[in-house]
Short mmCIF file of C-alpha atoms and ligand atoms in Angstrom, two decimals:
data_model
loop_
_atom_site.label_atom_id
_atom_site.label_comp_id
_atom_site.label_asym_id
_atom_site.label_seq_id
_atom_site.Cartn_x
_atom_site.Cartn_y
_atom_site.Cartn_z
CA UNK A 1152 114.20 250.56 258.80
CA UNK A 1153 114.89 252.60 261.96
CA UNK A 1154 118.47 253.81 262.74
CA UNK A 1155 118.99 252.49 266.30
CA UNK A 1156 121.41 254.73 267.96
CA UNK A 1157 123.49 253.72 271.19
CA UNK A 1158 122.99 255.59 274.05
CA UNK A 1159 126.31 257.97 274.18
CA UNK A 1160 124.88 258.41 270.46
CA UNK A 1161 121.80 259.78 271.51
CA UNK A 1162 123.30 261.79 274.46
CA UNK A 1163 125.65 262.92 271.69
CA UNK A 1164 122.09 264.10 269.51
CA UNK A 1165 120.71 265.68 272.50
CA UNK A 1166 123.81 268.07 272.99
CA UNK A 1167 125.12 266.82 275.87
CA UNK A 1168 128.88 267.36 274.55
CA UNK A 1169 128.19 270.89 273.02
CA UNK A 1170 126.32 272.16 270.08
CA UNK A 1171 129.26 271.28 267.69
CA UNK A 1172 128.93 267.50 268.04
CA UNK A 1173 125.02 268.29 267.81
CA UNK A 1174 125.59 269.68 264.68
CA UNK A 1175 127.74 266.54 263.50
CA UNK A 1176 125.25 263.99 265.11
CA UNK A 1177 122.63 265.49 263.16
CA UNK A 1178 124.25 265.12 259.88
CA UNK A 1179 125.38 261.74 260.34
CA UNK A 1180 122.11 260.80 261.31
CA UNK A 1181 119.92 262.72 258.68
CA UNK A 1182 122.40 260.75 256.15
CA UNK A 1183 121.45 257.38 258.22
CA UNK A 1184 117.72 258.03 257.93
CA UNK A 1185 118.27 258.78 253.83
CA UNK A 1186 119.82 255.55 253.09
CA UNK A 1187 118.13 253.45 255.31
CA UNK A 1188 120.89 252.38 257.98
CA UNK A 1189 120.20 249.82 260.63
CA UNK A 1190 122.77 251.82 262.98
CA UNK A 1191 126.31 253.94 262.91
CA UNK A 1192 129.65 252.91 263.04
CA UNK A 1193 132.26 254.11 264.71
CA UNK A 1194 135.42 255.56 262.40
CA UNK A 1195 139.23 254.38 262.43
CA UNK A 1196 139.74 257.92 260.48
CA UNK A 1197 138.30 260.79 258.17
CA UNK A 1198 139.90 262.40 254.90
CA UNK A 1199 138.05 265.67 254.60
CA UNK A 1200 137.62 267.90 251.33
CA UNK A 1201 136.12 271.01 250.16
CA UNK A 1202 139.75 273.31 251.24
CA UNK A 1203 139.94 275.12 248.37
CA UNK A 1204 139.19 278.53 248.71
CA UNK A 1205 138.29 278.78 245.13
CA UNK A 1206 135.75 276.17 245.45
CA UNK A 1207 134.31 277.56 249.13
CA UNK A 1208 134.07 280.71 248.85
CA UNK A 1209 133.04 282.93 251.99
CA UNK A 1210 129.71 281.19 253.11
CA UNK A 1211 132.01 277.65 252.90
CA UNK A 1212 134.78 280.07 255.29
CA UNK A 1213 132.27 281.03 257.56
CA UNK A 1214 130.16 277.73 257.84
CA UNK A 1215 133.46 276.67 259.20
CA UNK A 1216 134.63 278.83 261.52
CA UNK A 1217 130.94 279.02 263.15
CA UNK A 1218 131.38 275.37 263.43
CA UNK A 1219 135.04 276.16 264.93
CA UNK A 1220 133.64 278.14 266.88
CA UNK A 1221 131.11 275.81 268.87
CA UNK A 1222 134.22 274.02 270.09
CA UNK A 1223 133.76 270.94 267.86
CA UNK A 1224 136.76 268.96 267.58
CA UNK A 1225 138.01 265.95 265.70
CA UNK A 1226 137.83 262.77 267.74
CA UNK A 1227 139.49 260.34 265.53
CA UNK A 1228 142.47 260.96 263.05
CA UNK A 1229 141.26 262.85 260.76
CA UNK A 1230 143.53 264.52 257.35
CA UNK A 1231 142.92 267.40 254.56
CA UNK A 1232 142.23 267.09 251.23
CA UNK A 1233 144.78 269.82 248.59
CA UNK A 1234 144.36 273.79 249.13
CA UNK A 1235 143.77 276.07 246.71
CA UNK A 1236 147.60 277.37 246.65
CA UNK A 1237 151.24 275.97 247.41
CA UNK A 1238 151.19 277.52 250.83
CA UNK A 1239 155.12 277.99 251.12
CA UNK A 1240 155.27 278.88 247.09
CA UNK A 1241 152.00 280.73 246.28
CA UNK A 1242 153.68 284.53 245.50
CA UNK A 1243 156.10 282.94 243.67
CA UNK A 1244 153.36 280.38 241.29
CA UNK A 1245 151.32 284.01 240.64
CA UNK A 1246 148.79 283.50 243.43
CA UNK A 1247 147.55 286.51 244.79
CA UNK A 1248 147.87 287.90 248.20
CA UNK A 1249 143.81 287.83 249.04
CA UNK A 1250 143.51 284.32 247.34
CA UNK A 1251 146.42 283.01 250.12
CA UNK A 1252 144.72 284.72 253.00
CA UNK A 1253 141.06 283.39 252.75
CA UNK A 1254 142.40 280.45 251.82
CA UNK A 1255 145.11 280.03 254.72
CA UNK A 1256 141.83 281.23 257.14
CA UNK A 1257 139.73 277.85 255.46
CA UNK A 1258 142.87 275.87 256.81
CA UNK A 1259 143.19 277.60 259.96
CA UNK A 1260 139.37 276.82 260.58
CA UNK A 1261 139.88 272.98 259.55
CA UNK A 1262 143.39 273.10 262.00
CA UNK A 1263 140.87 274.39 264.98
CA UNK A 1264 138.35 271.59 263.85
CA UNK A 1265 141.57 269.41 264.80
CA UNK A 1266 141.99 268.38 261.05
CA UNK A 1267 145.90 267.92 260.63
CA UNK A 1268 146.52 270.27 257.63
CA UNK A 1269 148.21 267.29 255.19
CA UNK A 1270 146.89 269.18 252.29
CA UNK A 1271 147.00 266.09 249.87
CA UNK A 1272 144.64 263.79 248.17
CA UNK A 1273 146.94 260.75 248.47
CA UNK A 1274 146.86 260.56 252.44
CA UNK A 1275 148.09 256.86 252.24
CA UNK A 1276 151.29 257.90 250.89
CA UNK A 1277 152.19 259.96 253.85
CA UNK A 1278 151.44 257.53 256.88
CA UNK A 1279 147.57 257.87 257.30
CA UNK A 1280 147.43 253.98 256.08
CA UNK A 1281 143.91 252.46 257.23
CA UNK A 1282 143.94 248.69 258.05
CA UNK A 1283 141.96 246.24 256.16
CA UNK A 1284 138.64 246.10 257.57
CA UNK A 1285 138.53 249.21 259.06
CA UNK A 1286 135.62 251.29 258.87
CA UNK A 1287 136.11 255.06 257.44
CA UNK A 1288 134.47 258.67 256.59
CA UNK A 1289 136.61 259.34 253.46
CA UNK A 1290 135.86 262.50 250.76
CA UNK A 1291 137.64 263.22 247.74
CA UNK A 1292 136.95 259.86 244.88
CA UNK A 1293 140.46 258.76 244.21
CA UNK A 1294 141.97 258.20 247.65
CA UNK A 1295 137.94 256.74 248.17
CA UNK A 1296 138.73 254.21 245.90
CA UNK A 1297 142.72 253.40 247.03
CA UNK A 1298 141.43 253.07 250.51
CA UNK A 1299 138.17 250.81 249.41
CA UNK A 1300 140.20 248.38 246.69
CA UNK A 1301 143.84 248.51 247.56
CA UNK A 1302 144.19 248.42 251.07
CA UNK A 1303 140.62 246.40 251.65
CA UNK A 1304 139.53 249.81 254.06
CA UNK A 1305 135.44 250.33 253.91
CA UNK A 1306 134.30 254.03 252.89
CA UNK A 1307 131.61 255.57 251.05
CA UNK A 1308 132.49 258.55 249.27
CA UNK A 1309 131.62 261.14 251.44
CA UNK A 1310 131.15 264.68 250.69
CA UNK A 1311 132.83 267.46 252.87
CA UNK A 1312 130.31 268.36 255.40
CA UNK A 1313 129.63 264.73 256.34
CA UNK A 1314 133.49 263.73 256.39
CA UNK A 1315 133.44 266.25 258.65
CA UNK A 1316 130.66 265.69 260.56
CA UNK A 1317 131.93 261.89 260.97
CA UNK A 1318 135.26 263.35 262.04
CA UNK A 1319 133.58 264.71 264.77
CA UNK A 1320 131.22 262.51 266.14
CA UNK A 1321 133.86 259.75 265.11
CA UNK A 1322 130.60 257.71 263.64
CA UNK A 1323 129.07 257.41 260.12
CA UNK A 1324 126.06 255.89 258.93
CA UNK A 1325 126.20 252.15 258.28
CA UNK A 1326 125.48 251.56 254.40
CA UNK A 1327 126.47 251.23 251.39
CA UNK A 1328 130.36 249.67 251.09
CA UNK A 1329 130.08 249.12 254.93
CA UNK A 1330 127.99 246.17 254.14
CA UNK A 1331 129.36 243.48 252.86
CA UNK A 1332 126.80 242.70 250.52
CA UNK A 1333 127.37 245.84 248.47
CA UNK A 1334 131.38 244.89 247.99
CA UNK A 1335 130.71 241.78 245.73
CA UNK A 1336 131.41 242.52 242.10
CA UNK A 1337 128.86 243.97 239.73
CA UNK A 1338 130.68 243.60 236.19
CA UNK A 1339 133.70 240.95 235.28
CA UNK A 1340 136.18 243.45 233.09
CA UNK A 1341 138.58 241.24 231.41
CA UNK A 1342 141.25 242.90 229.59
CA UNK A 1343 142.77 241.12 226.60
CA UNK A 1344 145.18 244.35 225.57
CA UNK A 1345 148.89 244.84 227.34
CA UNK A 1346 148.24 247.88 230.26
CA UNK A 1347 151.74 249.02 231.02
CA UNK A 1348 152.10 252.70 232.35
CA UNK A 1349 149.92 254.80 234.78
CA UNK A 1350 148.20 256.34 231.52
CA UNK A 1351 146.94 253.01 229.85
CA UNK A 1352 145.55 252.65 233.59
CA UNK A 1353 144.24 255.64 233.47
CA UNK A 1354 142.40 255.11 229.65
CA UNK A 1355 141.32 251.50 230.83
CA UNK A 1356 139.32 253.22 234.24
CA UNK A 1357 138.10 256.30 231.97
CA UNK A 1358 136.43 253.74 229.40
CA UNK A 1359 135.45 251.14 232.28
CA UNK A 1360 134.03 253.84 234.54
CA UNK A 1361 131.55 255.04 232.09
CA UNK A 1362 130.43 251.92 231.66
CA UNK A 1363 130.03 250.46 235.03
CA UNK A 1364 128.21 253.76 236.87
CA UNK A 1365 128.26 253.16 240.70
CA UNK A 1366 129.35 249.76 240.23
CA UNK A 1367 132.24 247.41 241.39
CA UNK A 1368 134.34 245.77 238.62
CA UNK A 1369 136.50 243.17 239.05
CA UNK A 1370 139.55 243.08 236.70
CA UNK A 1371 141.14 239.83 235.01
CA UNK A 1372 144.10 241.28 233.22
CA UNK A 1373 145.51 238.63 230.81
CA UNK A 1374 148.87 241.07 230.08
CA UNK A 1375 150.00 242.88 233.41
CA UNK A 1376 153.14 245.08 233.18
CA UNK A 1377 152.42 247.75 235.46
CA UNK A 1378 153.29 248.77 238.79
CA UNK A 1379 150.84 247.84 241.58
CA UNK A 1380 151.28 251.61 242.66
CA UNK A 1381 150.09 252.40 239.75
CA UNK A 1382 146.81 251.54 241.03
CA UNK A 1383 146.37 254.45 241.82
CA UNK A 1384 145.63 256.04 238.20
CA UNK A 1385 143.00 253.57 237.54
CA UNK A 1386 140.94 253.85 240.55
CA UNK A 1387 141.04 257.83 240.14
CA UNK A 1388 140.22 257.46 236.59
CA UNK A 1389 137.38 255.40 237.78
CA UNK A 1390 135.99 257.67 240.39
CA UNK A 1391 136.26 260.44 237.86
CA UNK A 1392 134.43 258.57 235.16
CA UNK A 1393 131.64 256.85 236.83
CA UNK A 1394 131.59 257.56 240.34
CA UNK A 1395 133.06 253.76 241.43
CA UNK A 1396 134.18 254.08 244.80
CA UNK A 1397 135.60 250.14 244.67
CA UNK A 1398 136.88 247.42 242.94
CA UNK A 1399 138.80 244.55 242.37
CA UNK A 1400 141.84 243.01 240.80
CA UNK A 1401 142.68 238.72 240.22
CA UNK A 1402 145.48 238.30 241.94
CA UNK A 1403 146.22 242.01 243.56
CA UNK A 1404 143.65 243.57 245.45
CA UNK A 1405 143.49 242.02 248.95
CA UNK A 1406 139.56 240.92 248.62
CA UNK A 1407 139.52 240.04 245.05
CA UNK A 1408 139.87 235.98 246.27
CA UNK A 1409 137.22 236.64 248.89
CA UNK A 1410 134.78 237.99 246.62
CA UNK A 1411 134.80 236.25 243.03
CA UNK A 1412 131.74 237.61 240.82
CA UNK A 1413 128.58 236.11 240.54
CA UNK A 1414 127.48 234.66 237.60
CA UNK A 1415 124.51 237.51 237.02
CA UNK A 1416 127.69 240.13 237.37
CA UNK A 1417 127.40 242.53 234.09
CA UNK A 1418 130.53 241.26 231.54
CA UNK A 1419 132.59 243.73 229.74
CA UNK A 1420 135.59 243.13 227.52
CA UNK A 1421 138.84 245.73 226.91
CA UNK A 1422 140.35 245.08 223.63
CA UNK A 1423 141.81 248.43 222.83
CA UNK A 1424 142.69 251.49 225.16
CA UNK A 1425 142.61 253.68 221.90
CA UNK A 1426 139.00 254.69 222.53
CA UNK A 1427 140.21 255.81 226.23
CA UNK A 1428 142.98 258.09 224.89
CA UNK A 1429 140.81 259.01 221.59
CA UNK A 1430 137.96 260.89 224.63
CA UNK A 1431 140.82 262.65 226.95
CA UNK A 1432 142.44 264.22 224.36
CA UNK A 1433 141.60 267.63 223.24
CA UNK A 1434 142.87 269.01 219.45
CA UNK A 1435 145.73 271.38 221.06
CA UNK A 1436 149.40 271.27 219.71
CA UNK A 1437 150.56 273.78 221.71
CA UNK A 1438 151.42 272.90 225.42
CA UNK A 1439 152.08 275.92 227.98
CA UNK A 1440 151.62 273.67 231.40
CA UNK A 1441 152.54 270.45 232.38
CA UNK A 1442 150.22 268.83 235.66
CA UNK A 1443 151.91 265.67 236.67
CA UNK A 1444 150.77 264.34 240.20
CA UNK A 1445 147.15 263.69 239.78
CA UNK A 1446 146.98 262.12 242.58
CA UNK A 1447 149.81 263.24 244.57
CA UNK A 1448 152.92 262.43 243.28
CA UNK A 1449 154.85 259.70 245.35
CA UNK A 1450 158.44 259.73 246.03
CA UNK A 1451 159.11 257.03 243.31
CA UNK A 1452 157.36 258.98 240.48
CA UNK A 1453 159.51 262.35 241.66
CA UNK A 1454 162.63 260.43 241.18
CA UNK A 1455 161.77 259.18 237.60
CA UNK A 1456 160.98 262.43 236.70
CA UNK A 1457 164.01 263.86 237.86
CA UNK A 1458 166.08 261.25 236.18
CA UNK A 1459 163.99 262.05 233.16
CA UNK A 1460 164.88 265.63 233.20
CA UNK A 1461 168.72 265.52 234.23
CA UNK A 1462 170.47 267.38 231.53
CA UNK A 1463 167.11 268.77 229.78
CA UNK A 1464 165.02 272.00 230.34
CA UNK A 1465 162.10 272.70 229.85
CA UNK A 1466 160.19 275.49 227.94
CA UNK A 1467 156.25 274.75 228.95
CA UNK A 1468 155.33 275.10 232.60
CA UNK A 1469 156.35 271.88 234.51
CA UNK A 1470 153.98 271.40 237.70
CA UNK A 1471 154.14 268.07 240.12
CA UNK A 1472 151.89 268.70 242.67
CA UNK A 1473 152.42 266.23 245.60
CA UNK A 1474 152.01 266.10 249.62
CA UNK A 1475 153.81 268.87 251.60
CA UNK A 1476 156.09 265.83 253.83
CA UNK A 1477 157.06 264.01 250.27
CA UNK A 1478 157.99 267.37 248.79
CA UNK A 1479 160.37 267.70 252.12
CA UNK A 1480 161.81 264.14 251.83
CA UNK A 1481 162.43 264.66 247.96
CA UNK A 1482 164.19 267.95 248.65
CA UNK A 1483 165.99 266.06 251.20
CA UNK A 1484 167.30 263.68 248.58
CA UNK A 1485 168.06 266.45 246.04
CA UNK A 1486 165.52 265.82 243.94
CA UNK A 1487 163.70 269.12 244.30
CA UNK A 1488 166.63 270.54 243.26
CA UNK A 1489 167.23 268.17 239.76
CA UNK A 1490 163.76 269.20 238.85
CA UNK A 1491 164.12 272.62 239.84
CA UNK A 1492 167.51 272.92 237.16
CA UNK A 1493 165.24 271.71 234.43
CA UNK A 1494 162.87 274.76 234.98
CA UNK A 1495 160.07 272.16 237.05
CA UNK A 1496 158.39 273.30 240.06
CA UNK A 1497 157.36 270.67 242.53
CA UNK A 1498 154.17 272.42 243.98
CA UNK A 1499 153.03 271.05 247.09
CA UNK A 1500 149.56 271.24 249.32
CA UNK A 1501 147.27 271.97 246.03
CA UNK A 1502 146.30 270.40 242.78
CA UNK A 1503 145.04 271.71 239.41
CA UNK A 1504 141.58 271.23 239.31
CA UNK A 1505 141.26 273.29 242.90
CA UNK A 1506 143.64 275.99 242.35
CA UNK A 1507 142.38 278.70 240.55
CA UNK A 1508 144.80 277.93 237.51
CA UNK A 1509 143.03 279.54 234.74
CA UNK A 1510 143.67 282.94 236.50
CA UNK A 1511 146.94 282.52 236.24
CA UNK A 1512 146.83 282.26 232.00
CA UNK A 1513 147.27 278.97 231.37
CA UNK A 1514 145.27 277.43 228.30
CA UNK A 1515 146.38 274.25 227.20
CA UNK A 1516 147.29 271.19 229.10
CA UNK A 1517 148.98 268.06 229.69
CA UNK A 1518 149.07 265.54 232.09
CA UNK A 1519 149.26 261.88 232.66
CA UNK A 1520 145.82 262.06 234.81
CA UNK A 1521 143.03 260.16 233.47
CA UNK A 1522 140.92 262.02 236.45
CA UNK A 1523 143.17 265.30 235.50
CA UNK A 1524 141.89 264.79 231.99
CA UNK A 1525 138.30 265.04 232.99
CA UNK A 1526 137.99 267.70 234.95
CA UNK A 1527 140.31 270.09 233.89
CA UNK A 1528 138.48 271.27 231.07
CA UNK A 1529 135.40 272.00 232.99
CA UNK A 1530 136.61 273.18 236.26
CA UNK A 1531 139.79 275.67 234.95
CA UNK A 1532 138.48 276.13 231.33
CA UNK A 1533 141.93 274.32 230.15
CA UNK A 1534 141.83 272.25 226.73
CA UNK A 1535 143.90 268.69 227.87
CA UNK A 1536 146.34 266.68 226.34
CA UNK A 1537 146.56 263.18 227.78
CA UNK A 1538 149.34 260.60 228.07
CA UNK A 1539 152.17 259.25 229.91
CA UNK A 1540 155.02 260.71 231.80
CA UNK A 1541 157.42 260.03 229.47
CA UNK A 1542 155.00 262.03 226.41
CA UNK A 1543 154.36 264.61 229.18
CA UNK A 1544 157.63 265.20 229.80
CA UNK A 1545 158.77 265.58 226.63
CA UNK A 1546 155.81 268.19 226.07
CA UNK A 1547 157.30 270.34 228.96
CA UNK A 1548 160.93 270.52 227.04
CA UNK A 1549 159.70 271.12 223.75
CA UNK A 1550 156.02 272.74 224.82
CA UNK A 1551 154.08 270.87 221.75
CA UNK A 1552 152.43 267.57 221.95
CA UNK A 1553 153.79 264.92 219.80
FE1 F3S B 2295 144.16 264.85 243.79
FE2 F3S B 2295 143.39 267.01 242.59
FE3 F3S B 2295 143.78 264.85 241.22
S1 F3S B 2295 142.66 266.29 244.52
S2 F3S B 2295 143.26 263.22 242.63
S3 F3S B 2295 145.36 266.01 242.32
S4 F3S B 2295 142.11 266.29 240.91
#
């Protein structure tokens, strides 16, 4: 099939607005020609990744700033995935003073790429809320999937250069969850066991997402205590597991009623989350850091925890990494400093799979993450505990899992 391109879009390809949107045109296009798309579309918004300095490195700082340096600029909204570093806290959390600068020159080359510097992988929980319908260019999995399944937003997962590249040209390739066609349910995933807390979402999507590879399941849960924000967990356990960028829920997710699964749809069955918890869970007893916020901590979840820990203190490292602007409004409310008296930090802009955490001693982990479970062991060498809040918690006061 031939990508037909409008006529701005070809100016665009021909460098009639500057070498920069060249560059972005060309991308978006290449990508096009790959998987097959009839034409672009244009963007409501972008979520960009690849900040972390750790992760970049120079040639990743300097691909940037060249680009910068063309005079490319965002043309739709566009946000930033989590830095490297707490950029208020970083001295204070053991980051070093030539970690902070190359990574504060990353951010400063994303800021003159007109990326607003949000810093946080949960970008719907601080006002960049995509309609239903809407067409997007988002990177990083778990705020892929939110976008796709909970608020009915279409996105691929893109990878950093091409969010960025759509940012700028404001167009992506039309394919894959664009289409409608590749939205309708793959596998049926009933689940016959109670799911009640953002870890048993968080097992469920671990065991589902191996399972279902690429594809979109659509959930019938026949015992439903959770919260709905607790959506979250599963679709970044999900994304972690098996690369599923959507899905659906009976009775939750706004296109669930829309799109019922066909009868060919692959048919899977959840008994037990036991097998989920069995494969994120390392052998440690020993705790020395606690990562709640995986993905960014929302207001509610920062007041829970602060309730939990009124009156205790802890002995393990307590980290909640969430979004610079929640981090403000929970100080606001004093519950920066409630956390703060029971010996927690509340680390904003960064998370721990992209900050450079193993540098900075740790060894053994826990954390609530399904997603934080995964990757943690390969990305900062740290052996993972996994579980709820409540078992996390209690692992940062007495700093042994139990
Ligand atoms: Fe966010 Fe980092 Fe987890 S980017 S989803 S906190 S691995």
């Amino acid at each position: 099939m031939k990508l037909q391109l409008t006529p701005e879009e070809q100016a665009m390809l021909a460098g009639e607005d500057g070498p920069g949107v060249q560059k972005a045109m060309e991308i978006v296009v290449a990508l096009g020609q790959i998987y097959g798309a009839a034409d672009l579309v244009p963007v409501a918004s972008v979520q960009v990744s690849g900040v972390s300095y750790k992760n970049l490195g120079d040639a990743g700082l300097e691909f940037l700033q060249e680009w910068a340096a063309q005079g490319a600029q965002a043309r739709v909204p566009a946000t930033l995935n989590p830095a490297g570093m707490d950029r208020v806290a970083w001295r204070d959390l053991g980051f070093s003073e030539e970690f902070a600068q190359r990574q504060e020159a990353v951010i400063a080359a994303y800021e003159a790429l007109g990326i607003a510097p949000t810093c946080t992988c949960t970008p719907y929980q601080v006002g960049h809320v995509p309609k239903f319908g809407r067409h997007l260019a988002w990177a990083e999995s778990s705020a892929v999937s939110y976008a796709n399944s909970v608020l009915g937003a279409r996105t691929n997962r893109e990878g950093g250069p091409s969010a960025l590249a759509a940012a700028i040209s404001g167009r992506t390739a039309r394919y894959g969850l664009h289409l409608d066609g590749n939205r309708l349910p793959t596998a049926v995933v009933d689940v016959h066991c109670p799911v009640s807390s953002e870890a048993d979402l968080g097992a469920l999507g671990y065991l589902v997402g191996r399972q279902v590879k690429n594809g979109v399941p659509y959930f019938r849960f026949a015992h439903w205590h959770a919260d709905v924000t607790d959506l979250k967990a599963l679709g970044a356990a999900m994304a972690a597991s098996g690369a599923v960028a959507l899905y659906h829920v009976e009775g939750l997710t706004p296109e669930a009623e829309a799109l019922k699964p066909h009868s060919a749809a692959q048919r899977l069955a959840i008994d037990d989350l036991a097998p989920g918890y069995a494969a994120l869970n390392g052998p440690a007893d020993k705790v020395d850091l606690v990562s709640i916020g995986c993905p960014h901590a929302s207001l509610a979840e920062l007041e829970a925890i602060a309730t939990y820990l009124d009156g205790r203190q802890v002995t393990a490292e307590l980290w909640i990494t969430t979004a610079r602007t929640i981090r403000q409004a929970a100080e606001e409310g004093g519950l920066v400093a409630r956390i703060e008296a029971a010996g927690g930090r509340v680390v904003a802009d960064t998370c721990l799979v992209v900050a450079p955490v193993a540098e900075l001693g740790f060894r053994n982990m826990a954390t609530n993450s399904a997603k934080m479970a995964v990757y943690a062991p390969s990305h900062s060498g740290l052996s993972v505990r996994f579980g709820t809040m409540g078992q996390c918690l209690e692992a940062a006061v007495t700093g042994r899992w139990s």
